[in-house]
Amino acid sequence: MEFADDVQPVPAADEALVRVEAFSPNRGETFLLENPRPGLVPGKDVAGLVVQAAADGSGPPIGTRVVGHPAKGGWAEYVAVPTHSLAVLPGAVDAVRAAALPLAGITALRLLRAAGGVAGRRVLLTGASGGVGHYLTELAAGAGAEVTAVTATARRGERLRALGAAAVVHDVAGARGPFDVVLESTGGAALPVALAKLAAGSTLIWFGQASRTPVTLDFFDFFTGPEGSAIRHFHYAGAPYGEDLATLVRLVDSGRLHPEIDRVEDWGRTARTLVDLRERRIRGKAVLTTGAGR
């Protein structure tokens, strides 16, 4: 990856032009760089200042601090963001924490909605040390769930306990079920093991494949395992995002949600950060700052 000059984006009528103060790359976005299409500018998680309001009158006015979730283009000084995917930032929420919210936070919110009411239910969460996992742990525990988080190291497990996890294990096989809900993001060999931890008639929601290893399932395992259970596929995407972003901002502002940011760097160090993110050397989120807010 290298820096390049480009023309400033020209927003559509329903888009605001945002001067980016901070952006947060996601591990999945690093895979786009394996075989990038010409002109690719990734970037879906941004925070900054509106410098041009939407021409159709929707969205915030010039000078408003915002967090946004554009489809692309956020790894830049300026990005055009649909106003339906922006949320206004209160003064107490800085751009660094805000930039860490969109994709991971929206995914966590929508996963919990897909799971239904979790109060009093036993929840198993795999791949818990990533950005989504930290948000899910805190949100689910705050809603009354008994969360067992799976993470590779004791250091990462300590933080998950602080966020509300009732138990932390370092391998999914060590989780003590049965569980009412399994939220599975690892794939590979972990998914069948997690599936076997379900209570009868319960649900596994599959929302990622961080291992990048295909899953093999034996249908006959259901006969001796969680009979009547279900597997659901989940993908967070689907605009508008503004309402969910506003919810996340409100939770952060009220002290009920704490973005787990392992690294804050100047965007001149983006390449190194992307490598470390891809190789899973970053706990939670990484945020790059452009210097625009100084």
Coordinates of C-alpha atoms in Angstrom, one line a residue:
M1 CA 0.0 0.0 0.0
E2 CA 1.2 3.5 -0.8
F3 CA 0.0 7.1 -0.6
A4 CA -1.2 8.8 -3.8
D5 CA -2.9 12.1 -4.7
D6 CA -6.4 12.0 -6.0
V7 CA -9.1 14.5 -6.7
Q8 CA -11.4 15.5 -3.8
P9 CA -14.6 13.4 -3.9
V10 CA -17.7 15.1 -5.3
P11 CA -20.6 14.2 -3.1
A12 CA -24.0 13.1 -4.5
A13 CA -27.0 15.2 -3.5
D14 CA -27.7 13.0 -0.4
E15 CA -24.1 12.9 0.7
A16 CA -22.0 15.1 3.0
L17 CA -18.3 15.7 2.4
V18 CA -16.4 14.8 5.5
R19 CA -12.8 15.9 6.3
V20 CA -11.5 12.7 7.9
E21 CA -9.8 13.1 11.3
A22 CA -9.5 9.4 12.1
F23 CA -10.3 6.1 10.4
S24 CA -10.2 2.5 11.6
P25 CA -9.3 -0.3 9.2
N26 CA -11.0 -3.7 9.6
R27 CA -9.2 -7.0 9.1
G28 CA -11.6 -8.1 6.4
E29 CA -10.6 -5.0 4.4
T30 CA -7.0 -6.1 4.4
F31 CA -8.0 -9.0 2.2
L32 CA -9.1 -6.6 -0.5
L33 CA -5.5 -5.7 -0.9
E34 CA -4.5 -9.2 -2.0
N35 CA -5.8 -8.6 -5.5
P36 CA -6.9 -4.9 -5.5
R37 CA -9.0 -3.6 -8.3
P38 CA -7.7 -0.4 -10.0
G39 CA -8.4 2.7 -8.1
L40 CA -9.4 0.9 -4.9
V41 CA -9.6 3.2 -1.9
P42 CA -10.9 1.1 1.1
G43 CA -12.3 2.6 4.3
K44 CA -15.7 2.2 5.9
D45 CA -15.1 3.5 9.4
V46 CA -14.5 7.3 9.7
A47 CA -14.9 10.2 12.0
G48 CA -14.3 13.9 11.2
L49 CA -15.9 17.2 10.3
V50 CA -18.6 18.0 7.7
V51 CA -17.1 20.5 5.3
Q52 CA -19.9 20.4 2.7
A53 CA -23.5 19.7 3.7
A54 CA -25.7 17.5 1.5
A55 CA -27.3 19.4 -1.4
D56 CA -30.7 17.9 -0.7
G57 CA -30.8 19.4 2.8
S58 CA -30.6 16.1 4.6
G59 CA -28.0 15.4 7.3
P60 CA -25.9 17.7 9.5
P61 CA -24.7 21.2 8.5
I62 CA -21.2 22.4 7.8
G63 CA -19.0 22.3 10.9
T64 CA -20.7 19.3 12.6
R65 CA -18.5 16.6 14.0
V66 CA -19.7 13.2 12.8
V67 CA -19.0 9.5 12.6
G68 CA -19.8 7.8 9.3
H69 CA -19.9 4.4 7.6
P70 CA -19.4 4.9 3.8
A71 CA -19.3 2.0 1.4
K72 CA -15.6 2.9 0.6
G73 CA -13.1 5.7 0.4
G74 CA -12.5 6.3 4.0
W75 CA -8.7 5.8 4.0
A76 CA -8.3 9.4 2.7
E77 CA -8.3 13.0 3.8
Y78 CA -11.9 13.5 2.5
V79 CA -14.8 11.1 1.9
A80 CA -18.3 11.5 0.7
V81 CA -20.8 9.8 3.1
P82 CA -24.5 9.2 2.6
T83 CA -26.3 11.2 5.2
H84 CA -28.3 8.2 6.2
S85 CA -25.1 6.7 7.4
L86 CA -23.8 9.5 9.6
A87 CA -24.3 10.3 13.3
V88 CA -23.5 13.5 15.1
L89 CA -20.8 13.3 17.8
P90 CA -21.3 15.0 21.2
G91 CA -18.3 16.9 22.5
A92 CA -17.3 14.2 24.9
V93 CA -16.8 11.6 22.2
D94 CA -13.5 12.1 20.4
A95 CA -12.8 11.2 16.8
V96 CA -10.5 8.3 17.7
R97 CA -13.1 6.4 19.7
A98 CA -15.8 7.3 17.2
A99 CA -13.8 5.9 14.3
A100 CA -13.6 2.6 16.1
L101 CA -17.3 2.2 16.2
P102 CA -19.0 1.7 12.8
L103 CA -18.5 -1.8 11.3
A104 CA -17.6 -3.7 14.5
G105 CA -20.2 -1.9 16.6
I106 CA -23.0 -2.1 14.1
T107 CA -22.2 -5.8 13.6
A108 CA -22.5 -6.4 17.4
L109 CA -25.7 -4.5 17.7
R110 CA -27.4 -6.3 14.8
L111 CA -26.1 -9.7 15.9
L112 CA -27.7 -9.3 19.3
R113 CA -31.0 -8.3 17.7
A114 CA -30.7 -11.5 15.5
A115 CA -30.1 -13.5 18.6
G116 CA -33.3 -12.2 20.3
G117 CA -33.5 -11.3 24.0
V118 CA -30.3 -12.5 25.7
A119 CA -31.2 -11.6 29.3
G120 CA -30.6 -14.7 31.5
R121 CA -29.3 -16.7 28.5
R122 CA -26.0 -18.5 28.2
V123 CA -24.0 -17.1 25.2
L124 CA -20.8 -18.6 23.7
L125 CA -18.8 -16.2 21.7
T126 CA -15.8 -17.3 19.6
G127 CA -13.1 -15.0 18.2
A128 CA -13.8 -12.7 21.0
S129 CA -10.6 -10.7 21.0
G130 CA -11.4 -8.8 17.8
G131 CA -13.3 -5.5 17.6
V132 CA -16.7 -7.2 17.2
G133 CA -16.0 -9.6 20.1
H134 CA -15.2 -6.8 22.6
Y135 CA -18.4 -4.9 21.7
L136 CA -20.5 -8.1 21.8
T137 CA -19.1 -9.1 25.2
E138 CA -19.9 -5.7 26.7
L139 CA -23.3 -5.3 25.1
A140 CA -24.5 -8.8 25.8
A141 CA -23.3 -8.8 29.4
G142 CA -24.9 -5.4 29.9
A143 CA -28.2 -6.9 28.6
G144 CA -28.1 -9.7 31.2
A145 CA -26.5 -12.5 29.3
E146 CA -24.0 -15.0 30.8
V147 CA -21.2 -14.7 28.3
T148 CA -18.4 -17.3 27.7
A149 CA -15.7 -15.7 25.5
V150 CA -13.2 -17.7 23.5
T151 CA -9.8 -15.9 23.0
A152 CA -6.3 -17.2 22.4
T153 CA -4.4 -15.5 25.3
A154 CA -4.8 -14.8 29.0
R155 CA -4.0 -11.1 28.5
R156 CA -6.9 -10.7 26.1
G157 CA -9.1 -12.7 28.4
E158 CA -8.5 -10.3 31.3
R159 CA -10.0 -7.4 29.3
L160 CA -13.0 -9.5 28.2
R161 CA -13.7 -10.3 31.9
A162 CA -13.5 -6.6 32.7
L163 CA -16.1 -6.0 30.0
G164 CA -18.5 -8.5 31.6
A165 CA -17.6 -12.0 30.4
A166 CA -18.6 -14.5 33.0
A167 CA -16.0 -17.0 31.7
V168 CA -13.0 -16.9 29.4
V169 CA -11.5 -20.0 27.7
H170 CA -8.6 -20.2 25.3
D171 CA -10.1 -23.0 23.1
V172 CA -13.7 -23.5 22.2
A173 CA -13.4 -27.1 23.3
G174 CA -12.9 -25.9 26.8
A175 CA -16.2 -24.0 27.0
R176 CA -18.7 -25.5 29.4
G177 CA -22.1 -25.7 27.8
P178 CA -24.8 -26.2 26.9
F179 CA -25.4 -22.7 25.5
D180 CA -28.6 -21.0 24.4
V181 CA -26.9 -19.0 21.7
V182 CA -23.5 -19.5 20.0
L183 CA -22.1 -16.5 18.1
E184 CA -19.4 -18.0 15.8
S185 CA -16.9 -16.1 13.8
T186 CA -13.9 -18.4 13.5
G187 CA -14.9 -21.1 11.0
G188 CA -12.7 -24.0 10.2
A189 CA -12.6 -26.7 12.9
A190 CA -14.0 -24.4 15.5
L191 CA -17.5 -24.2 14.2
P192 CA -18.5 -27.9 14.6
V193 CA -17.0 -27.9 18.1
A194 CA -19.0 -24.8 19.0
L195 CA -22.2 -26.3 17.4
A196 CA -21.9 -29.3 19.7
K197 CA -22.0 -26.9 22.7
L198 CA -25.6 -25.8 21.9
A199 CA -28.6 -26.8 24.0
A200 CA -31.3 -28.7 22.1
G201 CA -33.5 -26.4 20.1
S202 CA -31.0 -23.5 20.3
T203 CA -29.3 -21.5 17.6
L204 CA -25.7 -20.9 16.3
I205 CA -25.3 -17.7 14.4
W206 CA -22.4 -17.8 12.0
F207 CA -21.1 -14.3 11.2
G208 CA -17.5 -14.8 10.1
Q209 CA -14.6 -17.0 9.1
A210 CA -11.6 -15.4 10.6
S211 CA -9.5 -18.6 10.2
R212 CA -10.1 -18.4 6.4
T213 CA -10.5 -22.2 6.6
P214 CA -13.6 -24.0 5.1
V215 CA -16.0 -25.6 7.5
T216 CA -17.0 -29.3 7.3
L217 CA -20.1 -30.4 9.1
D218 CA -21.5 -33.9 9.6
F219 CA -25.2 -33.8 9.7
F220 CA -25.4 -37.0 11.7
D221 CA -23.6 -35.3 14.6
F222 CA -27.0 -33.6 15.3
F223 CA -28.5 -37.0 16.2
T224 CA -26.2 -37.2 19.3
G225 CA -25.8 -33.5 19.9
P226 CA -28.1 -30.5 19.9
E227 CA -31.2 -32.0 18.4
G228 CA -33.5 -29.5 16.8
S229 CA -31.0 -26.7 16.8
A230 CA -30.4 -24.3 13.9
I231 CA -27.6 -22.6 12.1
R232 CA -28.1 -19.1 10.8
H233 CA -25.8 -17.1 8.6
F234 CA -25.5 -13.4 9.5
H235 CA -24.0 -10.5 7.6
Y236 CA -24.3 -7.0 9.1
A237 CA -24.5 -5.0 5.9
G238 CA -27.5 -3.0 4.9
A239 CA -27.9 0.7 5.0
P240 CA -29.1 3.0 6.5
Y241 CA -26.6 2.9 9.4
G242 CA -27.2 6.3 11.0
E243 CA -29.6 5.1 13.6
D244 CA -27.3 2.3 14.8
L245 CA -24.3 4.7 14.8
A246 CA -26.3 7.1 16.9
T247 CA -27.1 4.3 19.4
L248 CA -23.4 3.4 19.6
V249 CA -22.4 7.0 20.2
R250 CA -25.0 7.4 22.9
L251 CA -23.8 4.3 24.7
V252 CA -20.2 5.5 24.5
D253 CA -21.2 9.0 25.7
S254 CA -23.1 7.5 28.7
G255 CA -20.2 5.3 29.7
R256 CA -22.0 2.0 28.8
L257 CA -19.8 1.0 25.9
H258 CA -16.0 1.2 25.7
P259 CA -14.2 0.9 22.4
E260 CA -11.3 -1.4 22.8
I261 CA -8.5 0.4 20.9
D262 CA -5.2 -1.3 20.9
R263 CA -3.3 1.0 18.7
V264 CA -3.5 4.7 17.6
E265 CA -1.1 5.7 14.9
D266 CA -0.5 8.5 12.4
W267 CA -1.8 7.4 9.1
G268 CA 1.8 7.5 7.7
R269 CA 2.1 4.1 9.5
T270 CA -1.0 2.6 7.8
A271 CA 0.9 -0.1 6.0
R272 CA 2.5 -1.5 9.1
T273 CA -0.8 -1.4 11.0
L274 CA -2.6 -3.2 8.2
V275 CA 0.0 -6.0 8.4
D276 CA -0.3 -6.3 12.1
L277 CA -4.1 -6.3 11.9
R278 CA -4.1 -9.0 9.2
E279 CA -1.7 -11.1 11.3
R280 CA -3.9 -10.7 14.3
R281 CA -1.3 -8.9 16.4
I282 CA -3.9 -6.2 17.4
R283 CA -6.4 -6.7 20.2
G284 CA -9.7 -5.0 19.4
K285 CA -9.4 -2.0 17.1
A286 CA -6.6 0.1 15.5
V287 CA -7.2 3.7 14.6
L288 CA -5.2 5.9 12.2
T289 CA -5.3 9.7 12.5
T290 CA -4.7 12.2 9.7
G291 CA -3.9 15.2 11.7
A292 CA -6.9 17.1 10.4
G293 CA -8.3 17.8 13.8
R294 CA -5.1 19.4 15.3

